[in-house]
Short mmCIF file of C-alpha atoms and ligand atoms in Angstrom, two decimals:
data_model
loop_
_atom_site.label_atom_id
_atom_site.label_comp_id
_atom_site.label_asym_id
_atom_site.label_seq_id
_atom_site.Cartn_x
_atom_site.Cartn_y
_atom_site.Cartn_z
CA UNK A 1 -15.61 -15.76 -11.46
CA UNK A 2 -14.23 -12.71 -12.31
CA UNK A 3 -13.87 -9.61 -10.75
CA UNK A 4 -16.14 -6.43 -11.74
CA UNK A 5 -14.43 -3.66 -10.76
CA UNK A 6 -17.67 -0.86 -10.46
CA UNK A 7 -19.49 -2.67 -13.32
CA UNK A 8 -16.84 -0.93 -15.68
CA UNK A 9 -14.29 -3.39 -15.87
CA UNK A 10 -13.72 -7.28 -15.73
CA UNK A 11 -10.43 -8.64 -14.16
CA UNK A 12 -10.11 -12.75 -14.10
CA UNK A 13 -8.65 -14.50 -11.24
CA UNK A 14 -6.86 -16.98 -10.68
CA UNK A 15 -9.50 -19.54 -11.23
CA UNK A 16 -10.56 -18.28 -14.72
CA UNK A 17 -6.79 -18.38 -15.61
CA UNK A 18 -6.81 -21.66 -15.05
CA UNK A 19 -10.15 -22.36 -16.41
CA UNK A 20 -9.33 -20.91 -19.70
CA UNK A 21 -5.64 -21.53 -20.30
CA UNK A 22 -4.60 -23.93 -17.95
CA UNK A 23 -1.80 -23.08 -14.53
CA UNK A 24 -0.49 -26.93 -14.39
CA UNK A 25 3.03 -26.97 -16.15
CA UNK A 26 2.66 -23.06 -16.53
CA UNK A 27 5.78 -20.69 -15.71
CA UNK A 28 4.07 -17.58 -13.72
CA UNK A 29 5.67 -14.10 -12.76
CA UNK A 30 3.72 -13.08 -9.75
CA UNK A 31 4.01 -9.50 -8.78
CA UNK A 32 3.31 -9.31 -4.92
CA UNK A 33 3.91 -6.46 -2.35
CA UNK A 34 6.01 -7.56 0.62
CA UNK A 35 7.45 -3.93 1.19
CA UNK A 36 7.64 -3.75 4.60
CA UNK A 37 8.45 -1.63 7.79
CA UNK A 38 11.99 -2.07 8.57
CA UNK A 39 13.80 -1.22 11.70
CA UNK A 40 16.63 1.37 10.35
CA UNK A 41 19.19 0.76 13.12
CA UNK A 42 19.18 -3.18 12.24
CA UNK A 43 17.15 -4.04 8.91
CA UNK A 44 14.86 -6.33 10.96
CA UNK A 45 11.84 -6.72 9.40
CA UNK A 46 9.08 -5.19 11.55
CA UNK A 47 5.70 -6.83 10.82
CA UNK A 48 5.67 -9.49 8.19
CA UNK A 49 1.94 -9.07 7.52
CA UNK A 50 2.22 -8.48 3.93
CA UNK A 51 4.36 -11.69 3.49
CA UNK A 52 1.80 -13.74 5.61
CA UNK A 53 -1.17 -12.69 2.83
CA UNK A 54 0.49 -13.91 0.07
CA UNK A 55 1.89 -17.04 0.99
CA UNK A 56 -1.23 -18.18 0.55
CA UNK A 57 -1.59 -17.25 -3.31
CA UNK A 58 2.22 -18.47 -3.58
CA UNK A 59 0.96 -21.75 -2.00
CA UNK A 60 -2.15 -22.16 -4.18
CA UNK A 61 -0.13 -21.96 -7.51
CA UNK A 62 1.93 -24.29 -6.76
CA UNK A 63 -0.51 -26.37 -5.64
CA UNK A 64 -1.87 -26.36 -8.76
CA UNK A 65 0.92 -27.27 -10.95
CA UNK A 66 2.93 -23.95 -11.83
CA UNK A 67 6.31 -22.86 -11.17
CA UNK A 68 6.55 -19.52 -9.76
CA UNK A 69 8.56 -16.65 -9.78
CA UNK A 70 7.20 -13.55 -6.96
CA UNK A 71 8.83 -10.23 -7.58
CA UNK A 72 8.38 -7.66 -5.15
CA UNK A 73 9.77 -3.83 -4.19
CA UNK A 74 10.93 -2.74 -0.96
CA UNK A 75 11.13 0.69 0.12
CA UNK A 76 12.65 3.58 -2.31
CA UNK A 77 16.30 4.26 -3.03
CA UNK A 78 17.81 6.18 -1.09
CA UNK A 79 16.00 5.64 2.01
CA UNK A 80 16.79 3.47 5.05
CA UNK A 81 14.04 0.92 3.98
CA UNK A 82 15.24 0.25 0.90
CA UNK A 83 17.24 -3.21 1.12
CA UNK A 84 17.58 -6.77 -0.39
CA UNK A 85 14.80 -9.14 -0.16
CA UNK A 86 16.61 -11.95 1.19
CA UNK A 87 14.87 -11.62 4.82
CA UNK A 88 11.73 -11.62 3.13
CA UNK A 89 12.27 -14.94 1.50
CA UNK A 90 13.01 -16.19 4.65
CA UNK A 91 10.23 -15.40 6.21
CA UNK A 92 7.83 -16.35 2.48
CA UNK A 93 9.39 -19.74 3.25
CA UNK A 94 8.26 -19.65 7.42
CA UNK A 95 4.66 -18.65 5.52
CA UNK A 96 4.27 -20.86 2.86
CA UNK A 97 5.27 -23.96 4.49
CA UNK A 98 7.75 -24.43 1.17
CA UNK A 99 11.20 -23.54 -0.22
CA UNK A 100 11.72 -20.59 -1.43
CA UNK A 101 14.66 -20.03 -4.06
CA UNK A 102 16.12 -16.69 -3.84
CA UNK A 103 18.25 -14.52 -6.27
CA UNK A 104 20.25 -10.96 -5.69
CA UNK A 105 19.39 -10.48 -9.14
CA UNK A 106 15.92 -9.01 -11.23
CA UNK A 107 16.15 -8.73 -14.86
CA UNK A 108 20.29 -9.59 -15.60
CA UNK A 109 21.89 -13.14 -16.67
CA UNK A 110 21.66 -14.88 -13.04
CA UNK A 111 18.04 -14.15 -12.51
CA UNK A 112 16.88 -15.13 -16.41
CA UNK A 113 19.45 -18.47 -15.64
CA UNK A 114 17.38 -19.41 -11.98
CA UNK A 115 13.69 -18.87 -13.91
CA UNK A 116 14.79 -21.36 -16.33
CA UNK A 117 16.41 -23.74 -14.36
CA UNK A 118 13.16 -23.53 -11.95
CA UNK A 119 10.77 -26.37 -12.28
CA UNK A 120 7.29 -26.92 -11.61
CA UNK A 121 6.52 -27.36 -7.43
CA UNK A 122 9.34 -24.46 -6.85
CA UNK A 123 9.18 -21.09 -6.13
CA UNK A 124 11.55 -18.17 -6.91
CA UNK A 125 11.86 -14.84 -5.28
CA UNK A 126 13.72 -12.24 -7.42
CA UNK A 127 15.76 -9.47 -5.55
CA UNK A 128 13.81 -5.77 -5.17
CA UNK A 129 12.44 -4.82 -8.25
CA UNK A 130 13.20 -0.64 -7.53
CA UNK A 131 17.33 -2.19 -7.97
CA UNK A 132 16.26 -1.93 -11.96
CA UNK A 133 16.33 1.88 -12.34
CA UNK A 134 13.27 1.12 -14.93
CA UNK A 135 10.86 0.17 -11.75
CA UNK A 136 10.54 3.88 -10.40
CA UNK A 137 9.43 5.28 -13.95
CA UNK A 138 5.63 6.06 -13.91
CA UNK A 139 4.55 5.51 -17.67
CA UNK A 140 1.65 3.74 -19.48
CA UNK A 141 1.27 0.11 -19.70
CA UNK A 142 1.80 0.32 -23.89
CA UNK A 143 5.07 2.13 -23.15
CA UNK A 144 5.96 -0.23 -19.70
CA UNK A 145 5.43 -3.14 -22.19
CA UNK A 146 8.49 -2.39 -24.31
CA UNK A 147 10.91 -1.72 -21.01
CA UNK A 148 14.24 -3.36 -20.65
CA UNK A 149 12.39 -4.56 -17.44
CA UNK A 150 9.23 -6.68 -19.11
CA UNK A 151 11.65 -7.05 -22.29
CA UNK A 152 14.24 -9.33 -20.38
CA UNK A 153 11.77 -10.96 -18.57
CA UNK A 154 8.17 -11.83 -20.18
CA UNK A 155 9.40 -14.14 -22.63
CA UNK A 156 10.34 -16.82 -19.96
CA UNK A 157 7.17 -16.88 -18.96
CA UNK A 158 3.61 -18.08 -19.70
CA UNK A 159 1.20 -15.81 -17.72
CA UNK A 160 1.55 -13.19 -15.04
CA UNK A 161 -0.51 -12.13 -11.82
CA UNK A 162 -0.85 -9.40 -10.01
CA UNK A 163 -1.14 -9.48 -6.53
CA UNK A 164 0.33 -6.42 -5.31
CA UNK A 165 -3.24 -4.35 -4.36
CA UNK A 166 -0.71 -1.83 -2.29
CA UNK A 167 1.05 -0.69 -5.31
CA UNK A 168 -1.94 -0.65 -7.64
CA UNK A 169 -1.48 3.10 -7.83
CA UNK A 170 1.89 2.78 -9.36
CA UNK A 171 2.42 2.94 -13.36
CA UNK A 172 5.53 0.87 -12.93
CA UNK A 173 6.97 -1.87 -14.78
CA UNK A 174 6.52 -4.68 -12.68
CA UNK A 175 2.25 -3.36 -12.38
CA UNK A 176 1.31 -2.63 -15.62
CA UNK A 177 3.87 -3.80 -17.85
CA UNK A 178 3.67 -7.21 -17.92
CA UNK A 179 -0.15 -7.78 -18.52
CA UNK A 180 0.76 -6.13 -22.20
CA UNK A 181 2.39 -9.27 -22.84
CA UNK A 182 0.87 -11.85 -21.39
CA UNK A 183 -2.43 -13.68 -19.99
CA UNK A 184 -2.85 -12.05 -16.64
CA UNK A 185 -5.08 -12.22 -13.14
CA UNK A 186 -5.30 -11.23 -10.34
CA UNK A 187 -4.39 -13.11 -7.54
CA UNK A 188 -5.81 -14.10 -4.27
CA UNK A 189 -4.95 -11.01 -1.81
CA UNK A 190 -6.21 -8.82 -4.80
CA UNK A 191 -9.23 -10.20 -5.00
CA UNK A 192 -10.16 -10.21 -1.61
CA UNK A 193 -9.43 -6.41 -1.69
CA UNK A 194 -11.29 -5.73 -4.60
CA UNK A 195 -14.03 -7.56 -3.54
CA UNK A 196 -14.62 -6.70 0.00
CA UNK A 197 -13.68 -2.37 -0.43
CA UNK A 198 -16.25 -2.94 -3.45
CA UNK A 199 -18.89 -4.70 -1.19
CA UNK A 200 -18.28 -3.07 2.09
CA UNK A 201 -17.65 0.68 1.24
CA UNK A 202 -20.90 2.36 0.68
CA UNK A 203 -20.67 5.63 -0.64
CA UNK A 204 -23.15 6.44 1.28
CA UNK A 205 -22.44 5.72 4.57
CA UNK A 206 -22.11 9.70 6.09
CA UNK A 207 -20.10 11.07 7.81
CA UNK A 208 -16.88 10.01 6.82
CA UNK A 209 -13.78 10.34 8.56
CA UNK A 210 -10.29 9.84 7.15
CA UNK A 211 -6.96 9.45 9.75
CA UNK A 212 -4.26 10.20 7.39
CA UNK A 213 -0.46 10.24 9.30
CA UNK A 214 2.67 8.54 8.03
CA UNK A 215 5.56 9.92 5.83
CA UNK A 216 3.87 9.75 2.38
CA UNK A 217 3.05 13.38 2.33
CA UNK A 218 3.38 13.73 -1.66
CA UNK A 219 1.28 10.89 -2.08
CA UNK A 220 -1.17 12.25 0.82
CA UNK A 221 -2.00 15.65 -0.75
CA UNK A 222 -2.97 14.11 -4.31
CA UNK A 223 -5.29 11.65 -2.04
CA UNK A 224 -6.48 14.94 -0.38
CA UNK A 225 -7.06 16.70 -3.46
CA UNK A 226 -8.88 13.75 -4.55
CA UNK A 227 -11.17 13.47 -1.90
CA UNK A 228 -12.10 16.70 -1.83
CA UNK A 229 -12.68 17.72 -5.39
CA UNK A 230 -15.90 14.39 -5.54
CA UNK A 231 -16.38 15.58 -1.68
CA UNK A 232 -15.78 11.93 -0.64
CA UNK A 233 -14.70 12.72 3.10
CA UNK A 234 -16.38 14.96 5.72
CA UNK A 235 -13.62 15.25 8.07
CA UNK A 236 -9.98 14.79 8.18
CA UNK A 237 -7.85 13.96 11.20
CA UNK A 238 -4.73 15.03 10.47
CA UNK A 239 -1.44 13.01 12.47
CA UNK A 240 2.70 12.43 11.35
CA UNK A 241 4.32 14.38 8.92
CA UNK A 242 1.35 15.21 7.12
CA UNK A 243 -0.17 17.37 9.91
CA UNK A 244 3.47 19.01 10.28
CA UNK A 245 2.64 19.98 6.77
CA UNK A 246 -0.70 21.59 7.63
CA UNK A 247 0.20 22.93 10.70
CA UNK A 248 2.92 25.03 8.90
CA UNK A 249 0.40 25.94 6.25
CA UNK A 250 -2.12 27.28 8.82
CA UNK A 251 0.72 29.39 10.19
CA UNK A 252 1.49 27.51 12.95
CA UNK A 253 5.42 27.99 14.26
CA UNK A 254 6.36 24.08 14.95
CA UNK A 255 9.81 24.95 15.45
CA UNK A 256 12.85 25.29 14.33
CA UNK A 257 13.98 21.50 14.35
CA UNK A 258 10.79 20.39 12.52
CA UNK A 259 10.80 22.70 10.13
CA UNK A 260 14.25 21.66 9.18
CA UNK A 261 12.82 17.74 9.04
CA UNK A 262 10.00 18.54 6.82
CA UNK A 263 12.75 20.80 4.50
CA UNK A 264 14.78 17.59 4.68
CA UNK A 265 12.15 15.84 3.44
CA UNK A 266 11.60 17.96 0.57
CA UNK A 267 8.34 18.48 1.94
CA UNK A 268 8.40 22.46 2.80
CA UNK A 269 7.71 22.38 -1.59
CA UNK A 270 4.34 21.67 -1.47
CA UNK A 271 2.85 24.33 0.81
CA UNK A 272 1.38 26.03 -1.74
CA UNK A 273 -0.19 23.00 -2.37
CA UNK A 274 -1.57 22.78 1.01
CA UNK A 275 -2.44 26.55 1.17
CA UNK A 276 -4.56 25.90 -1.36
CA UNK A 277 -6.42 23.26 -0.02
CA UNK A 278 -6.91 24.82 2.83
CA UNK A 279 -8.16 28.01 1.02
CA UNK A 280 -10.70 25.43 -0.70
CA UNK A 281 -12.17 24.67 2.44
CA UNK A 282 -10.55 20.77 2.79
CA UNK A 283 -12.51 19.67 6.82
CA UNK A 284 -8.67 18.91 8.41
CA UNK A 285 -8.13 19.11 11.66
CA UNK A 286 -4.47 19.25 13.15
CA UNK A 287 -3.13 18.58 16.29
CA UNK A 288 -3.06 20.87 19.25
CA UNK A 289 0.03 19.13 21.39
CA UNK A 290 3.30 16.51 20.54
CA UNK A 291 4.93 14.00 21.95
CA UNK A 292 8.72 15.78 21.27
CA UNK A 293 11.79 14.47 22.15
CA UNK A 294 13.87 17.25 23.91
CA UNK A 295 17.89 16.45 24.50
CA UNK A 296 16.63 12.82 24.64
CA UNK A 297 13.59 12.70 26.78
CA UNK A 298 10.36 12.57 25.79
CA UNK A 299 8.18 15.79 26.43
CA UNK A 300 4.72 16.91 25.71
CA UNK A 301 4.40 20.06 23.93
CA UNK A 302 1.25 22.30 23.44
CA UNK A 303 1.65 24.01 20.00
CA UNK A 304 1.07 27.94 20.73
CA UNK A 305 4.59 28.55 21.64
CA UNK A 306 7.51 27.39 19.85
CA UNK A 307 7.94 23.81 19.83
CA UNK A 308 11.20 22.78 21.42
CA UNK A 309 11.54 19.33 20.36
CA UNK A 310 11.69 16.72 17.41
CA UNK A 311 7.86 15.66 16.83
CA UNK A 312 7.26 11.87 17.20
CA UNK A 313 3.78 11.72 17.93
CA UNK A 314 0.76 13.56 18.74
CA UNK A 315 -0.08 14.42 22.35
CA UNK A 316 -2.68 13.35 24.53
CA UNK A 317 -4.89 16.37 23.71
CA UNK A 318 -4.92 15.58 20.47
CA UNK A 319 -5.81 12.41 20.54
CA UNK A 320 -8.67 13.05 22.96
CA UNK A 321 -9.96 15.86 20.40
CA UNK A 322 -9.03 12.70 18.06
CA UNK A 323 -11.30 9.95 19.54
CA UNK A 324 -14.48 12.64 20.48
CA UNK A 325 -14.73 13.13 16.60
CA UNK A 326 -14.75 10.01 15.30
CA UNK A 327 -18.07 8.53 17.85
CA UNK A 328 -19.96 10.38 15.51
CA UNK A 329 -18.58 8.85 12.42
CA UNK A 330 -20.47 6.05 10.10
CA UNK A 331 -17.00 5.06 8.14
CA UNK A 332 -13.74 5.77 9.35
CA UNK A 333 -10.71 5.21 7.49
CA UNK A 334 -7.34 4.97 8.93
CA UNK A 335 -3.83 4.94 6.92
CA UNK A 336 -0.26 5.93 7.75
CA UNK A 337 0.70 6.07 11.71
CA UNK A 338 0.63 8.80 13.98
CA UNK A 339 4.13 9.08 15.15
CA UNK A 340 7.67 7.45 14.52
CA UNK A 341 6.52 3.77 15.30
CA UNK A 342 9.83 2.18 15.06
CA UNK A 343 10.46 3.49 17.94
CA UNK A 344 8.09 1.60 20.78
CA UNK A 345 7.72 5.54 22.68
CA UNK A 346 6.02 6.77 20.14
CA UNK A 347 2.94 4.24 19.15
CA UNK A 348 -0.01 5.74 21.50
CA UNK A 349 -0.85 7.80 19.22
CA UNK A 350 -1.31 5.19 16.67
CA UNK A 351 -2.68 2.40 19.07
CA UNK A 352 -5.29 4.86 20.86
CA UNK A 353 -6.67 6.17 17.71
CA UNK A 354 -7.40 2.17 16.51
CA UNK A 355 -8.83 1.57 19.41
CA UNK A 356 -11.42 4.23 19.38
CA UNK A 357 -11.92 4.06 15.61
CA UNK A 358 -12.99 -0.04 16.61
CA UNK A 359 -14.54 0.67 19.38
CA UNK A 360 -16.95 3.16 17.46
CA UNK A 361 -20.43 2.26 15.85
CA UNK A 362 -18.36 3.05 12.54
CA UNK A 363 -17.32 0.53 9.71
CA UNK A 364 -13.10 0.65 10.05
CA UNK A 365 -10.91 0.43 7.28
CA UNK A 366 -7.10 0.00 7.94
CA UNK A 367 -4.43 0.67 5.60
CA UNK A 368 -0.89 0.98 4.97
CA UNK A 369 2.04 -1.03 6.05
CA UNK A 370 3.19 0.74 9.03
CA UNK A 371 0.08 1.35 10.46
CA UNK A 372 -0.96 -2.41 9.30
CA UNK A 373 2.31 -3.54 11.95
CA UNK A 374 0.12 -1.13 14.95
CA UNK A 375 -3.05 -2.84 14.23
CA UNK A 376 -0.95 -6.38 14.44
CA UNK A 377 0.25 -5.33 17.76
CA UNK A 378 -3.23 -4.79 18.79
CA UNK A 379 -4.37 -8.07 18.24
CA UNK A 380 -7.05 -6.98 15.10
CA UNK A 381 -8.24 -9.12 13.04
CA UNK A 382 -11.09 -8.77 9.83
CA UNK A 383 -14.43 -8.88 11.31
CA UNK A 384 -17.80 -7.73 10.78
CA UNK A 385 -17.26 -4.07 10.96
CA UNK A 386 -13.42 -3.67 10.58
CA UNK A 387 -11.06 -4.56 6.79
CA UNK A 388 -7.45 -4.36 7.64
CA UNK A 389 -6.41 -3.19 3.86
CA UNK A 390 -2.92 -4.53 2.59
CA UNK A 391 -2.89 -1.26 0.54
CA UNK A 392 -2.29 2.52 2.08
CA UNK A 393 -2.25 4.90 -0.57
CA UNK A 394 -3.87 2.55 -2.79
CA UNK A 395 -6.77 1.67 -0.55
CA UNK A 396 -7.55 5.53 -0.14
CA UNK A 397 -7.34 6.37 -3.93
CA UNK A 398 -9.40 3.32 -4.85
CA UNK A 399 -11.59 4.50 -1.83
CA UNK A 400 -11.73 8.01 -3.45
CA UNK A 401 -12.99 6.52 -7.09
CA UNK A 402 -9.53 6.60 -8.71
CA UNK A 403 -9.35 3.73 -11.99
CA UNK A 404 -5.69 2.75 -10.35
CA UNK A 405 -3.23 1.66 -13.14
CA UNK A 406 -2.45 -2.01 -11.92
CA UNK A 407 -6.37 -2.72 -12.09
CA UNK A 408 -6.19 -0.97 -15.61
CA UNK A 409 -3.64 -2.94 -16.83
CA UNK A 410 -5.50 -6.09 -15.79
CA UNK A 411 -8.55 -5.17 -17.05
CA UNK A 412 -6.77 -4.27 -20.48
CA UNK A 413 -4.98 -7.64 -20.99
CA UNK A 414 -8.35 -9.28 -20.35
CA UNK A 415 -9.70 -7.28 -22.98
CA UNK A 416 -6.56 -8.87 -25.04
CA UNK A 417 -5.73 -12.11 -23.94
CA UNK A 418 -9.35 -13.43 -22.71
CA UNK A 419 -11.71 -11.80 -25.20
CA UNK A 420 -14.33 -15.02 -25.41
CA UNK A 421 -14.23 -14.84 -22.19
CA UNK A 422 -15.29 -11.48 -21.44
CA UNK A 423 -18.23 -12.26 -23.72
CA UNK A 424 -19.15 -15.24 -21.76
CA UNK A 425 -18.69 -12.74 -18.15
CA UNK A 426 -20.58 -9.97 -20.04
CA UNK A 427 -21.15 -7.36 -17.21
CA UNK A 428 -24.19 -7.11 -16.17
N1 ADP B 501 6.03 12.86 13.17
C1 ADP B 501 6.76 12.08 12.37
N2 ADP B 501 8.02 12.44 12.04
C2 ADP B 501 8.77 11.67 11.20
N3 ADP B 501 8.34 10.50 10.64
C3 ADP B 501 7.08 10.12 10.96
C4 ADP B 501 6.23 10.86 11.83
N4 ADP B 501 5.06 10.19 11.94
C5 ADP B 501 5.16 9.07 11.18
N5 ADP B 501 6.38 9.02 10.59
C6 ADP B 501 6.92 7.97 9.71
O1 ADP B 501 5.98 7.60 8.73
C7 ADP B 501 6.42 6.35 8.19
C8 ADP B 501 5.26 5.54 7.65
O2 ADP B 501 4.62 6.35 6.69
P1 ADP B 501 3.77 5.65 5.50
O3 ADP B 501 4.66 4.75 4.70
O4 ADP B 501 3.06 6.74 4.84
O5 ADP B 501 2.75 4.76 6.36
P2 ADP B 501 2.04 3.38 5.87
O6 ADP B 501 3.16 2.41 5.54
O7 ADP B 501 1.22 2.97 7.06
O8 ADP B 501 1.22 3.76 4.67
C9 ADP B 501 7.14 5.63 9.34
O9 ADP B 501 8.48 5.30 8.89
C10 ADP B 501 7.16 6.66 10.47
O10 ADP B 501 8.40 6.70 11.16
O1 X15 B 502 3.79 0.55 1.32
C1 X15 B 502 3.18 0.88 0.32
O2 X15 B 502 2.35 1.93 0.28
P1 X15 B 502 1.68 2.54 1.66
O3 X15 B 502 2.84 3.15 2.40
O4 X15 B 502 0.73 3.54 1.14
O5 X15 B 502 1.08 1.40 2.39
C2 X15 B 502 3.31 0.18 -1.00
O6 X15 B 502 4.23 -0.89 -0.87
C3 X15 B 502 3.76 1.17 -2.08
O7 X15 B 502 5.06 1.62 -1.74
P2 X15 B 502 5.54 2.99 -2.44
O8 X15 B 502 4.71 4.08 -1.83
O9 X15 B 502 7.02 3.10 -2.07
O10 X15 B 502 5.31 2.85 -3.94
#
């Protein structure tokens, strides 16, 4: 059945694929999202969450009768996350039971060669998509369609899924490209997403309170600006780089050797940005101490004076403020940790605020990758009142009523490639 995505659009899955065209003897691309948090000193792979959920739509396809080719990116260029994918098939092959094929290669000769060669039962995994310079491009799907990227690549094969639900907010090549060109679904971890944030978020479920931390500050303010401009969030709790950000926008001195992290970040650009939000009245609340690391050793620091230290996480203060706020809450969404998690000092800020937030009356949503690896460590699992999200930035613009482009692009090639269908699954 397919999916309705807020009685607007209709996205088949996997089973009306099969239903109407038929997945034995097919070829499939199957874009999946196994970017993951990797430790920078060694490249280990630091929660393989992501990989676990879609072994199981890997699994299924080749169950029934397809060979299949999973493309995934990891990380960005340029920063210590951003490396091969060969650990990753390592581990899709620990997850799926099966062997995985794997190729240093995307879109040029020795890829195209190993999708042809592959036969049905197998299963390739291409090398990061973000090597193709194409990938980190955000265009429409029309214009996507006609990339190098989806040109070297869609003809070799006879349907493509998207799986990815964490980089459904991307216009990218490998997202909303391919469903141009050919018969597309979604696959299984998408539809689980799609169908439980559709089913379980209720609007109306008051008050509201987003945790937003992590590194993604660029992506954090448009979720922020988002939010507040259809009022979809009473209260912000504000942790990581993104209450640096705030903190420094409020006036706040956070010292000398945080200031010059968030400049190395590029992130000192969009004060103004934050200013304004601020000015607008956004509910954010910021931290009043640290966990710092001073010469070495881990300090707390009240803000008020200068901070001395590097900021890793927030301080016990904080989080006490933290946890008081959110008993009151009815929905409380969590994405992007609260300090540098790689490093094991630094994850009570993360771990404490779970806790409360699923320990509360509230309904808990988790997202984000990093945060996902916290929530891991603390032994969550779904349940009644708690959906650990695959997606971070994703999961909060879908949360705050944006159409996100992947979802689009499936719901456009539906419109293309299934149109008797969608008469048949006329929405409601
Ligand atoms: N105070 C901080 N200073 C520097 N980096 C931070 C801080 N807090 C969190 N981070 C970094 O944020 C990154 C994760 O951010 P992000 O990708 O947005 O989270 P998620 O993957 O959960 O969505 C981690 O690499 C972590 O080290
Ligand atoms: O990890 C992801 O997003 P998240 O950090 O919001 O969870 C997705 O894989 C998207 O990665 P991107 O933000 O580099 O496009």
């Amino acid at each position: 059945m397919p999916c309705s995505l807020r009685n607007k659009y209709l996205i088949p899955t996997i089973d009306d694929l099969d239903k109407y065209f038929g997945i034995k003897g097919s070829k499939i691309l199957i874009r999946i999202d196994i970017n993951s948090p990797i430790k920078p000193e060694t490249g280990e792979i630091l929660d393989d969450s992501r990989i676990r959920a879609h072994a199981e739509t890997l699994r299924e396809l080749v169950e029934r009768g397809a060979a299949v080719v999973a493309m995934s990116h990891q990380g960005r260029p340029g920063e210590s996350d951003f490396v091969s994918l060969n650990k990753h098939a390592e581990l899709l092959e620990k997850h799926t039971g099966m062997t995985i094929h794997f190729i240093d290669d995307v879109i040029g000769p020795a890829a195209r060669e190993e999708i042809k060669k592959l036969r049905t039962g197998e299963i390739l995994l291409l090398d990061n998509t973000r090597l193709v310079s194409e990938e980190i491009i955000e265009a429409t799907p029309e214009k996507h369609a006609e990339s190098i990227f989806v040109s070297r690549l869609a003809p070799l094969f006879n349907y493509y899924i998207n799986d990815a639900f964490a980089t459904a907010h991307r216009s990218q090549p490998s997202i909303v490209g391919f469903p141009m060109k050919l018969p597309s679904a979604a696959g299984r971890v998408m539809e689980r997403e799609l169908v439980a944030l559709s089913k379980l978020y209720n609007p109306e479920e008051r008050p509201r309170v987003f945790v937003l931390g992590g590194g993604k500050v660029h992506d954090t303010l448009r979720i922020l600006e988002y939010l507040h401009s259809n009022r979809a969030v009473d209260r912000i709790l504000a942790t990581g780089l993104v209450a640096e950000l705030f903190l420094v926008a409020k006036g706040v001195d956070i010292g000398e050797a945080n200031m010059k992290v968030l400049e190395s970040k590029g992130l000192l650009a969009l004060l103004p940005r934050a200013r304004r939000l601020l000015l607008k009245g956004l509910p954010i609340e910021t931290p009043v101490d640290f966990k710092t690391l001073v010469n070495d050793n881990v300090e707390v620091e009240a803000i008020g004076s200068s901070i001395k230290g590097v900021i890793k996480d927030i301080g016990p203060q904080t989080i006490k403020m933290y946890v008081e706020i959110m008993k009151e809450a009815r929905l409380i969404v969590l994405r992007g940790p609260a300090g540098v998690i790689e490093d094991p000092r630094f994850q009570d800020g993360s771990k404490e605020l779970l806790r409360a937030a699923v320990e509360s009356s509230a309904y808990v949503i988790v997202g984000g990758g990093h945060l996902n690896s916290i929530a891991a460590k603390l032994g969550l699992s779904e349940r009644p009142n708690l959906h650990i999200s695959t997606g971070g930035g994703a999961l909060l613009l879908f949360l705050a009523g944006e159409d996100l482009p992947g979802l689009v692009a499936l719901a456009k090639s539906a419109q293309k490639f299934f149109d008797k269908f969608l008469k048949q699954a006329a929405l409601p």
